[in-house]
Coordinates of C-alpha atoms in Angstrom, one line a residue:
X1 CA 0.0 0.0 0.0
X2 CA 1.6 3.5 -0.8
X3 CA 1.7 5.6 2.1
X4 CA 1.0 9.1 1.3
X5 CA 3.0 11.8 3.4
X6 CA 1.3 15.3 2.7
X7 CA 3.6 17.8 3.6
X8 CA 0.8 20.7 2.6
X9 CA -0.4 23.6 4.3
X10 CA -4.6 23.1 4.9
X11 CA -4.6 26.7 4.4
X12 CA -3.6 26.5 1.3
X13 CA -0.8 24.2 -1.3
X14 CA 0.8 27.2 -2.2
X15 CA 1.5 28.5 1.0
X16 CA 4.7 27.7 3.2
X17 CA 4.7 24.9 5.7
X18 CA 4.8 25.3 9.7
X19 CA 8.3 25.9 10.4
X20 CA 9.9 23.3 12.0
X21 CA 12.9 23.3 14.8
X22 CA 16.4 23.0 13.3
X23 CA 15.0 23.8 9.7
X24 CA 16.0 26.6 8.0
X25 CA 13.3 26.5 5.0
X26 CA 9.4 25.8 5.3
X27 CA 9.6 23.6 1.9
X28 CA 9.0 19.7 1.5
X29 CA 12.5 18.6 0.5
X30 CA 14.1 19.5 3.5
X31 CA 11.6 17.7 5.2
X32 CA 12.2 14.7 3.5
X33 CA 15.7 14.6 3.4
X34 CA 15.6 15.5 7.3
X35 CA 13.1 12.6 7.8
X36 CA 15.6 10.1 6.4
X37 CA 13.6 9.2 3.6
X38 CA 15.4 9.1 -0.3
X39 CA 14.9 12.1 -2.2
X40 CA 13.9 12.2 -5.6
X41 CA 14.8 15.5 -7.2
X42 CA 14.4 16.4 -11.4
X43 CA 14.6 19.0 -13.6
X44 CA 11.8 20.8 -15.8
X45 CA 13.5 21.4 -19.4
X46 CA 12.3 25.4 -19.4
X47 CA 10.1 26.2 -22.6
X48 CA 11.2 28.8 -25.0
X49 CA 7.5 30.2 -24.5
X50 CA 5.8 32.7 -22.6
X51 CA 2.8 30.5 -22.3
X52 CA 2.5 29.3 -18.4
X53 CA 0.5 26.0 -19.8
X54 CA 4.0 25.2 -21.1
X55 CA 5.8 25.0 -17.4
X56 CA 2.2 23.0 -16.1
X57 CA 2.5 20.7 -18.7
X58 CA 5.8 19.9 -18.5
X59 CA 5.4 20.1 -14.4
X60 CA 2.4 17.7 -14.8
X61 CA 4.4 14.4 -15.9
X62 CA 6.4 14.3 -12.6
X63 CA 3.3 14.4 -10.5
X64 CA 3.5 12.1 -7.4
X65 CA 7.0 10.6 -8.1
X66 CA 9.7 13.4 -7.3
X67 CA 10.3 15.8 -4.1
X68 CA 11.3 19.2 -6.1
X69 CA 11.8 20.5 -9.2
X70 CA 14.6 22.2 -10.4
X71 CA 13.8 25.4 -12.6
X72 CA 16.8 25.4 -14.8
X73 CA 18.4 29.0 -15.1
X74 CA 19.8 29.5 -18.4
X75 CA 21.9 26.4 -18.6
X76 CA 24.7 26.0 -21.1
X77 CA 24.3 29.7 -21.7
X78 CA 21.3 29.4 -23.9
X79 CA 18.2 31.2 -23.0
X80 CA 14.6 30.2 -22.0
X81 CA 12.0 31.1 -19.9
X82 CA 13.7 32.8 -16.5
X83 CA 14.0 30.3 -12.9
X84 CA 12.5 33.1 -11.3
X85 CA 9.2 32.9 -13.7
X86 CA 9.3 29.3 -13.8
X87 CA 9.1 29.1 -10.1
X88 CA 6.8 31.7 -9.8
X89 CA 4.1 29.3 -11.5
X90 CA 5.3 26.1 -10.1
X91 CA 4.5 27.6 -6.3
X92 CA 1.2 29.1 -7.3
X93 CA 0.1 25.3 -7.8
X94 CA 2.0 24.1 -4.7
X95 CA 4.5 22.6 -6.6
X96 CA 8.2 22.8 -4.7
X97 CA 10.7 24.2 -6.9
X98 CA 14.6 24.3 -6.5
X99 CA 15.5 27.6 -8.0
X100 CA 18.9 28.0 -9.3
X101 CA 20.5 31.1 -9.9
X102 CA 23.9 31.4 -12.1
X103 CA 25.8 34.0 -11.7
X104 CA 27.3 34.4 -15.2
X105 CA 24.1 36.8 -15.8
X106 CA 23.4 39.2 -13.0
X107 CA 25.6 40.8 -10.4
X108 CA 25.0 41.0 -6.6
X109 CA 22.3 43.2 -6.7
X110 CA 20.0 41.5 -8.7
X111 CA 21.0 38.3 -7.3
X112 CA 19.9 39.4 -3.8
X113 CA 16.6 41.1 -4.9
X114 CA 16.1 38.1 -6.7
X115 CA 16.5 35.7 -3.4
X116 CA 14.0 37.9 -1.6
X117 CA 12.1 37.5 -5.0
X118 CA 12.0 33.6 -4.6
X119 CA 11.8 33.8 -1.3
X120 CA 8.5 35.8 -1.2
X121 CA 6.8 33.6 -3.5
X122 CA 7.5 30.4 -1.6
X123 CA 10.6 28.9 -2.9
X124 CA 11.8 27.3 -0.2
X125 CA 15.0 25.6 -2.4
X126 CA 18.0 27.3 -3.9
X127 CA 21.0 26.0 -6.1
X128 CA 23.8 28.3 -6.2
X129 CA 25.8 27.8 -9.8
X130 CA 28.8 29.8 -11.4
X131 CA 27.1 29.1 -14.5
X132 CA 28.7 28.2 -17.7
X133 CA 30.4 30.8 -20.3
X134 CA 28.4 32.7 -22.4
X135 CA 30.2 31.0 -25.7
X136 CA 29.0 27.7 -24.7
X137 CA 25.5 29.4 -25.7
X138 CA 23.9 30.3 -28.9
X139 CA 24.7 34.1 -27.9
X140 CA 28.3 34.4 -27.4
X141 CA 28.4 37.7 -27.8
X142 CA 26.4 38.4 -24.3
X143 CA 28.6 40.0 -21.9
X144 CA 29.5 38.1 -18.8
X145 CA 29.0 39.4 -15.4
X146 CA 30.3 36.8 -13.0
X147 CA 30.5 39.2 -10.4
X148 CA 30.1 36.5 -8.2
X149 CA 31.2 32.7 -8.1
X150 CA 28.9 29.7 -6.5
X151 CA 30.8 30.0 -3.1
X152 CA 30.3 33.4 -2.5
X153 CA 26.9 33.3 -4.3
X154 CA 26.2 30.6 -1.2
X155 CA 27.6 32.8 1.5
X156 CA 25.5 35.6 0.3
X157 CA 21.9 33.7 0.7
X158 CA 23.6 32.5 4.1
X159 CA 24.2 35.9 5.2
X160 CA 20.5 37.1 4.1
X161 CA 19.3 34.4 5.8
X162 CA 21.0 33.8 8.9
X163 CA 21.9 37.7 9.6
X164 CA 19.1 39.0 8.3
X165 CA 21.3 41.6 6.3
X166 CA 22.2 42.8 2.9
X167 CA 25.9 42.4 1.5
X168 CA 26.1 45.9 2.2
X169 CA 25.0 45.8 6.0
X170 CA 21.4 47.1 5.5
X171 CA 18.9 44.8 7.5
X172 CA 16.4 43.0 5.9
X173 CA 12.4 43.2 7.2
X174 CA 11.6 39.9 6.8
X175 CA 15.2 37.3 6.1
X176 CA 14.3 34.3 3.6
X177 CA 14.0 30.7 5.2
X178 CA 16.1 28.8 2.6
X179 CA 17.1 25.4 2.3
X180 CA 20.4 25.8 0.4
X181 CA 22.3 23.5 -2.5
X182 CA 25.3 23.5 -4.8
X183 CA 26.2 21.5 -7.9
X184 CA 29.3 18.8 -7.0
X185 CA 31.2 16.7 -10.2
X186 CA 32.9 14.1 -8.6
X187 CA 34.3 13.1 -12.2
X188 CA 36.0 15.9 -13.5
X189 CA 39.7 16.2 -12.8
X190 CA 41.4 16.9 -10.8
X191 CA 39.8 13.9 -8.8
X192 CA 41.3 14.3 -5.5
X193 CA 40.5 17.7 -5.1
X194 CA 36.3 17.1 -5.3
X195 CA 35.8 16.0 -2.1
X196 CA 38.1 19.3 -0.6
X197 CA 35.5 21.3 -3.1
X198 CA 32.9 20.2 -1.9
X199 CA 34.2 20.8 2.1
X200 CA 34.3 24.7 0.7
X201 CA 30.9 24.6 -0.2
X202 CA 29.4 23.2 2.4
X203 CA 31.4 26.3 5.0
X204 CA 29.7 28.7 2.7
X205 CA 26.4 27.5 3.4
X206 CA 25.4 24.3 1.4
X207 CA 23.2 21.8 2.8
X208 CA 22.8 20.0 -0.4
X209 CA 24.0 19.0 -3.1
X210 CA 23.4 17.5 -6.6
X211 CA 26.2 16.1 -8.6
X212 CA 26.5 15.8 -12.6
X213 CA 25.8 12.8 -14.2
X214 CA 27.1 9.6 -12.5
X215 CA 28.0 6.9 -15.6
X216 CA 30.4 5.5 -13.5
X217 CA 29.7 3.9 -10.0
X218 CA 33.2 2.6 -8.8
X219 CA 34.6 6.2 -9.3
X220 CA 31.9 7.7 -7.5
X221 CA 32.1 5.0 -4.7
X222 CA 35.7 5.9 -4.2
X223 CA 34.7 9.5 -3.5
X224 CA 31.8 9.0 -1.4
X225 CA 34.2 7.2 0.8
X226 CA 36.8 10.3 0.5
X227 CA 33.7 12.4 1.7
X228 CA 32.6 10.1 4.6
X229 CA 36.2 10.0 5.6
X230 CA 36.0 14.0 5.9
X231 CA 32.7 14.0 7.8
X232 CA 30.7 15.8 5.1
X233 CA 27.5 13.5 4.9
X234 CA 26.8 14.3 8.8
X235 CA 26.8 18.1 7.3
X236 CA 25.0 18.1 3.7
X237 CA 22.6 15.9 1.5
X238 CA 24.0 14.4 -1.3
X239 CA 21.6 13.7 -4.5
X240 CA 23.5 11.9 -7.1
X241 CA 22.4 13.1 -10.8
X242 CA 21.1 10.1 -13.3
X243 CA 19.8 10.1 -16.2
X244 CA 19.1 7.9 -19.5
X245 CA 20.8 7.8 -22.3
X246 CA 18.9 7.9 -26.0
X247 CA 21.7 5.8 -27.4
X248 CA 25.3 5.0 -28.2
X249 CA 25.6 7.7 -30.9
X250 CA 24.0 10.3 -27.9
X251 CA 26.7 9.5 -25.5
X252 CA 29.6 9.5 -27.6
X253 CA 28.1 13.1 -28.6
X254 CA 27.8 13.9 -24.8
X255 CA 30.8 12.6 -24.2
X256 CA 32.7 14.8 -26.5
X257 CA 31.2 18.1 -26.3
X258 CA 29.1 18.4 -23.2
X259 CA 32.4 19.3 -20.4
X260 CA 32.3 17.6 -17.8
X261 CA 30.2 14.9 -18.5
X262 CA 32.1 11.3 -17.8
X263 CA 31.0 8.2 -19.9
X264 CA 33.0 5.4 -19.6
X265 CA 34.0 2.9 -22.5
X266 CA 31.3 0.6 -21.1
X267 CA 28.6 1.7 -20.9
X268 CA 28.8 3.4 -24.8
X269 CA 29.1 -1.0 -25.7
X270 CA 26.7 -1.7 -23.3
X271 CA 24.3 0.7 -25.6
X272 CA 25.8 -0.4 -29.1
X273 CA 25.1 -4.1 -28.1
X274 CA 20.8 -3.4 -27.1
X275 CA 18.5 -4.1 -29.7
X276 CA 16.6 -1.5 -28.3
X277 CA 18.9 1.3 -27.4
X278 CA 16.3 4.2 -25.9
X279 CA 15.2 1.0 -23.6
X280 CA 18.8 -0.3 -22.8
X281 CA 19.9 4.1 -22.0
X282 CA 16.4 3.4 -19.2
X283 CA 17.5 0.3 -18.2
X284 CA 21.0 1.4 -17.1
X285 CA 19.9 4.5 -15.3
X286 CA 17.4 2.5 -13.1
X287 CA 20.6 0.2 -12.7
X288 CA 22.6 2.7 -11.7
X289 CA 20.2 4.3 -9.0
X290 CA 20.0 0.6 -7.3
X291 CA 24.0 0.5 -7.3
X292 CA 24.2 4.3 -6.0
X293 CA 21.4 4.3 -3.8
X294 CA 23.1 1.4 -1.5
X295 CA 26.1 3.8 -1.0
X296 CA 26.6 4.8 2.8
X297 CA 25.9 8.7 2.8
X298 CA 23.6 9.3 -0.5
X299 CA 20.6 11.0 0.6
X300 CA 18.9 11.2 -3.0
X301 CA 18.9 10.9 -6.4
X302 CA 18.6 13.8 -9.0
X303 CA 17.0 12.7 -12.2
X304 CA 17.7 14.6 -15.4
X305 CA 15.9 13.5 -18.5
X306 CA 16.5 15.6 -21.1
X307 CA 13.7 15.5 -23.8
X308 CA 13.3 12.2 -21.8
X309 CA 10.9 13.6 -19.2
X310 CA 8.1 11.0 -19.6
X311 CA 10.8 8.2 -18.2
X312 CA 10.7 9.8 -15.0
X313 CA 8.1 8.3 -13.4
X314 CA 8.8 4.8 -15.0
X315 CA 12.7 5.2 -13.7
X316 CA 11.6 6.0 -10.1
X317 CA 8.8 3.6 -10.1
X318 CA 10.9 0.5 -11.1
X319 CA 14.2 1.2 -8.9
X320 CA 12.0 1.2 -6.1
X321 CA 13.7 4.0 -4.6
X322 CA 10.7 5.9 -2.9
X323 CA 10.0 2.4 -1.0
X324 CA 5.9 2.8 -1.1
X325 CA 6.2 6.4 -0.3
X326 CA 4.4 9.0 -2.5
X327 CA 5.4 12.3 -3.2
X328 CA 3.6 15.0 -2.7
X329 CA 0.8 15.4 -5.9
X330 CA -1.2 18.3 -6.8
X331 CA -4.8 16.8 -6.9
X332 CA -8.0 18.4 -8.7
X333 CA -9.6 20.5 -6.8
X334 CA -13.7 21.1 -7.7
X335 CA -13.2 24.9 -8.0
X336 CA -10.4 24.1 -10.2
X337 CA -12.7 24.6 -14.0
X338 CA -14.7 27.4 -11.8
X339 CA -11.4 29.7 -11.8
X340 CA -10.3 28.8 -14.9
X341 CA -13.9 29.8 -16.6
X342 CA -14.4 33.2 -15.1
X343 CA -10.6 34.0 -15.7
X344 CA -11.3 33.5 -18.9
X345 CA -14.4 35.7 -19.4
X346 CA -12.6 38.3 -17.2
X347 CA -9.7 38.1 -19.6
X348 CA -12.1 37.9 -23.0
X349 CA -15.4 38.8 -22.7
X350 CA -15.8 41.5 -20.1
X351 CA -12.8 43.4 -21.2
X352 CA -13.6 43.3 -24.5
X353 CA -16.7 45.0 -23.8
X354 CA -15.5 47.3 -21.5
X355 CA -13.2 48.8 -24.4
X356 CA -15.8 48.7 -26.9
X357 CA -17.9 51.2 -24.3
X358 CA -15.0 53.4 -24.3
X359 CA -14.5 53.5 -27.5
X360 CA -18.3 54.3 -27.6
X361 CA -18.1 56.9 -25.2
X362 CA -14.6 58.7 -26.6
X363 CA -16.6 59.0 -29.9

């Protein structure tokens, strides 16, 4: 029988939760994660619209089988819709978004005014990037900013948080409750310097973390045990990132020309020799997740799916990971149509009418 943890406020799904002692966000993933129970974290691939039904739609396919959803800002230097709008519609239908904020784009000030931003409109989650160069994107000729980096980026929501206080000093009315993550790569060189990285981050405010894509278990194994050996999983939550693969010819592509991405020679023959490659690309991601998931210290998984996104639900359903427990799920209410309707006529009908009578009248 699935066990269904609610995790809502009765007053309403897109308000805050009760706070809670020793939490520092009112949000569902820090709940889970401080429960003991396995996270399930994903992205939402951010539309190149400015149609909200786009977000719901996409948001809609992870329903009941992931913790948070991570509104992607600007990756790989190629704009789409903003974090801040995306999470601005996720929390209006009680979803729980992980906002990320690079700092390639915007400099202190707008980062800040976009915490209290977030903040205000319920995001209880927020991943703290560098962000990648501009010429990785399809406008190379933007101007960087950078004019801060993920640590300090960390230790600025910290101090808004915790001090209540601008960079500058100024006090803050009301200080965000924020449960706050970075982005680890235990795979890129140099190796033995990833678990001291991650130490850094975690003194400048991290509590969790999700890592790029793990293709390759026993390397990760060797530095989870480098970060148990530190004491860093008795200070932060680490989400390991998985994902399928659409086929051989995809991850030698990845491989390649996405930086930072590890693929070892195996698994690339493990896809050449499927039948079915799309299937064999599911079949090792769920694979992987029941290897990583037995790991002393992992706390969650992150699933990204890129142009992938209906696999989600079948990739946490058949690892088993959640264990009978459902995620939270935004159910129908009957008011639901009711809203919609009249929005519609308010938006439609009754304006249009309205400006035909001035029209009238000027005339």
């Amino acid at each position: 029988m699935i066990g269904r943890q609610r995790d809502e406020n009765p007053a309403g799904i897109d308000l805050p939760l009760e706070p809670l002692p020793g939490h520092t966000s009112r949000g569902r993933l820090e709940r889970v994660l401080r429960r003991g129970e396995f996270a399930v974290t994903t992205e939402l691939n951010p539309p190149d619209s400015a149609d909200p039904e786009d977000v719901y739609n996409r948001a809609k396919i992870f329903d009941g089988w992931v913790d948070a959803i991570n509104a992607v800002d600007a990756s790989g230097a190629n704009c789409h819709m903003s974090s801040v709008g995306i999470c601005a519609l996720l929390t209006r239908m009680g979803y729980a978004p992980i906002m990320q904020i690079a700092c390639r784009d915007k400099n202190r000030i707008a980062i800040q005014g976009d915490v209290l931003g977030g903040a205000a409109m319920g995001v209880a989650n927020m991943l703290c990037l560098t962000g990648d160069g501009v010429q990785a994107g399809d406008q190379p000729g933007a101007k960087p900013v950078f004019d801060l980096d993920c640590m300090s980026l960390l230790e600025t929501c910290r101090i808004m948080r915790d001090n209540g206080k601008f960079l500058s000093g100024r006090k803050l009315t009301t200080p965000p409750q924020l449960f706050l993550g970075a982005a680890i790569n235990p795979f890129a060189p140099p190796i033995d310097f990833r678990p001291h990285r991650l130490g850094k981050k975690i003194a400048s405010g991290a509590q969790f973390v999700q890592s790029q894509y793990c293709f390759d278990v026993p390397m990760f194994r060797t530095y989870m045990q480098k970060v148990r050996d530190l004491g860093y999983t008795e200070k932060c939550f680490i989400l390991v990132g998985v994902g399928p693969l659409a086929s051989a010819k995809t991850a030698k592509w990845i491989r390649s020309n996405v930086p930072g991405i590890h693929i070892p020679d195996s698994v690339i023959k493990r896809l050449e020799g499927a039948q079915d490659q799309k299937k064999e690309g599911k079949q090792l991601c769920i694979d992987i997740i029941n290897e990583v998931k037995e790991i002393s210290g992992v706390s969650g998984v992150h699933v990204m799916a890129y142009r992938q996104e209906e696999y989600v639900a079948e990739i946490v359903d058949e690892s088993g990971v959640l264990k009978g427990r459902q995620p939270w799920k935004r159910e129908i209410r009957r008011d639901d149509q009711m809203v919609a309707d009249r929005l519609e006529s308010i938006l439609h009908d009754d304006i249009t009418e309205t400006q035909v009578d001035m029209v009238k009248t000027a005339h």
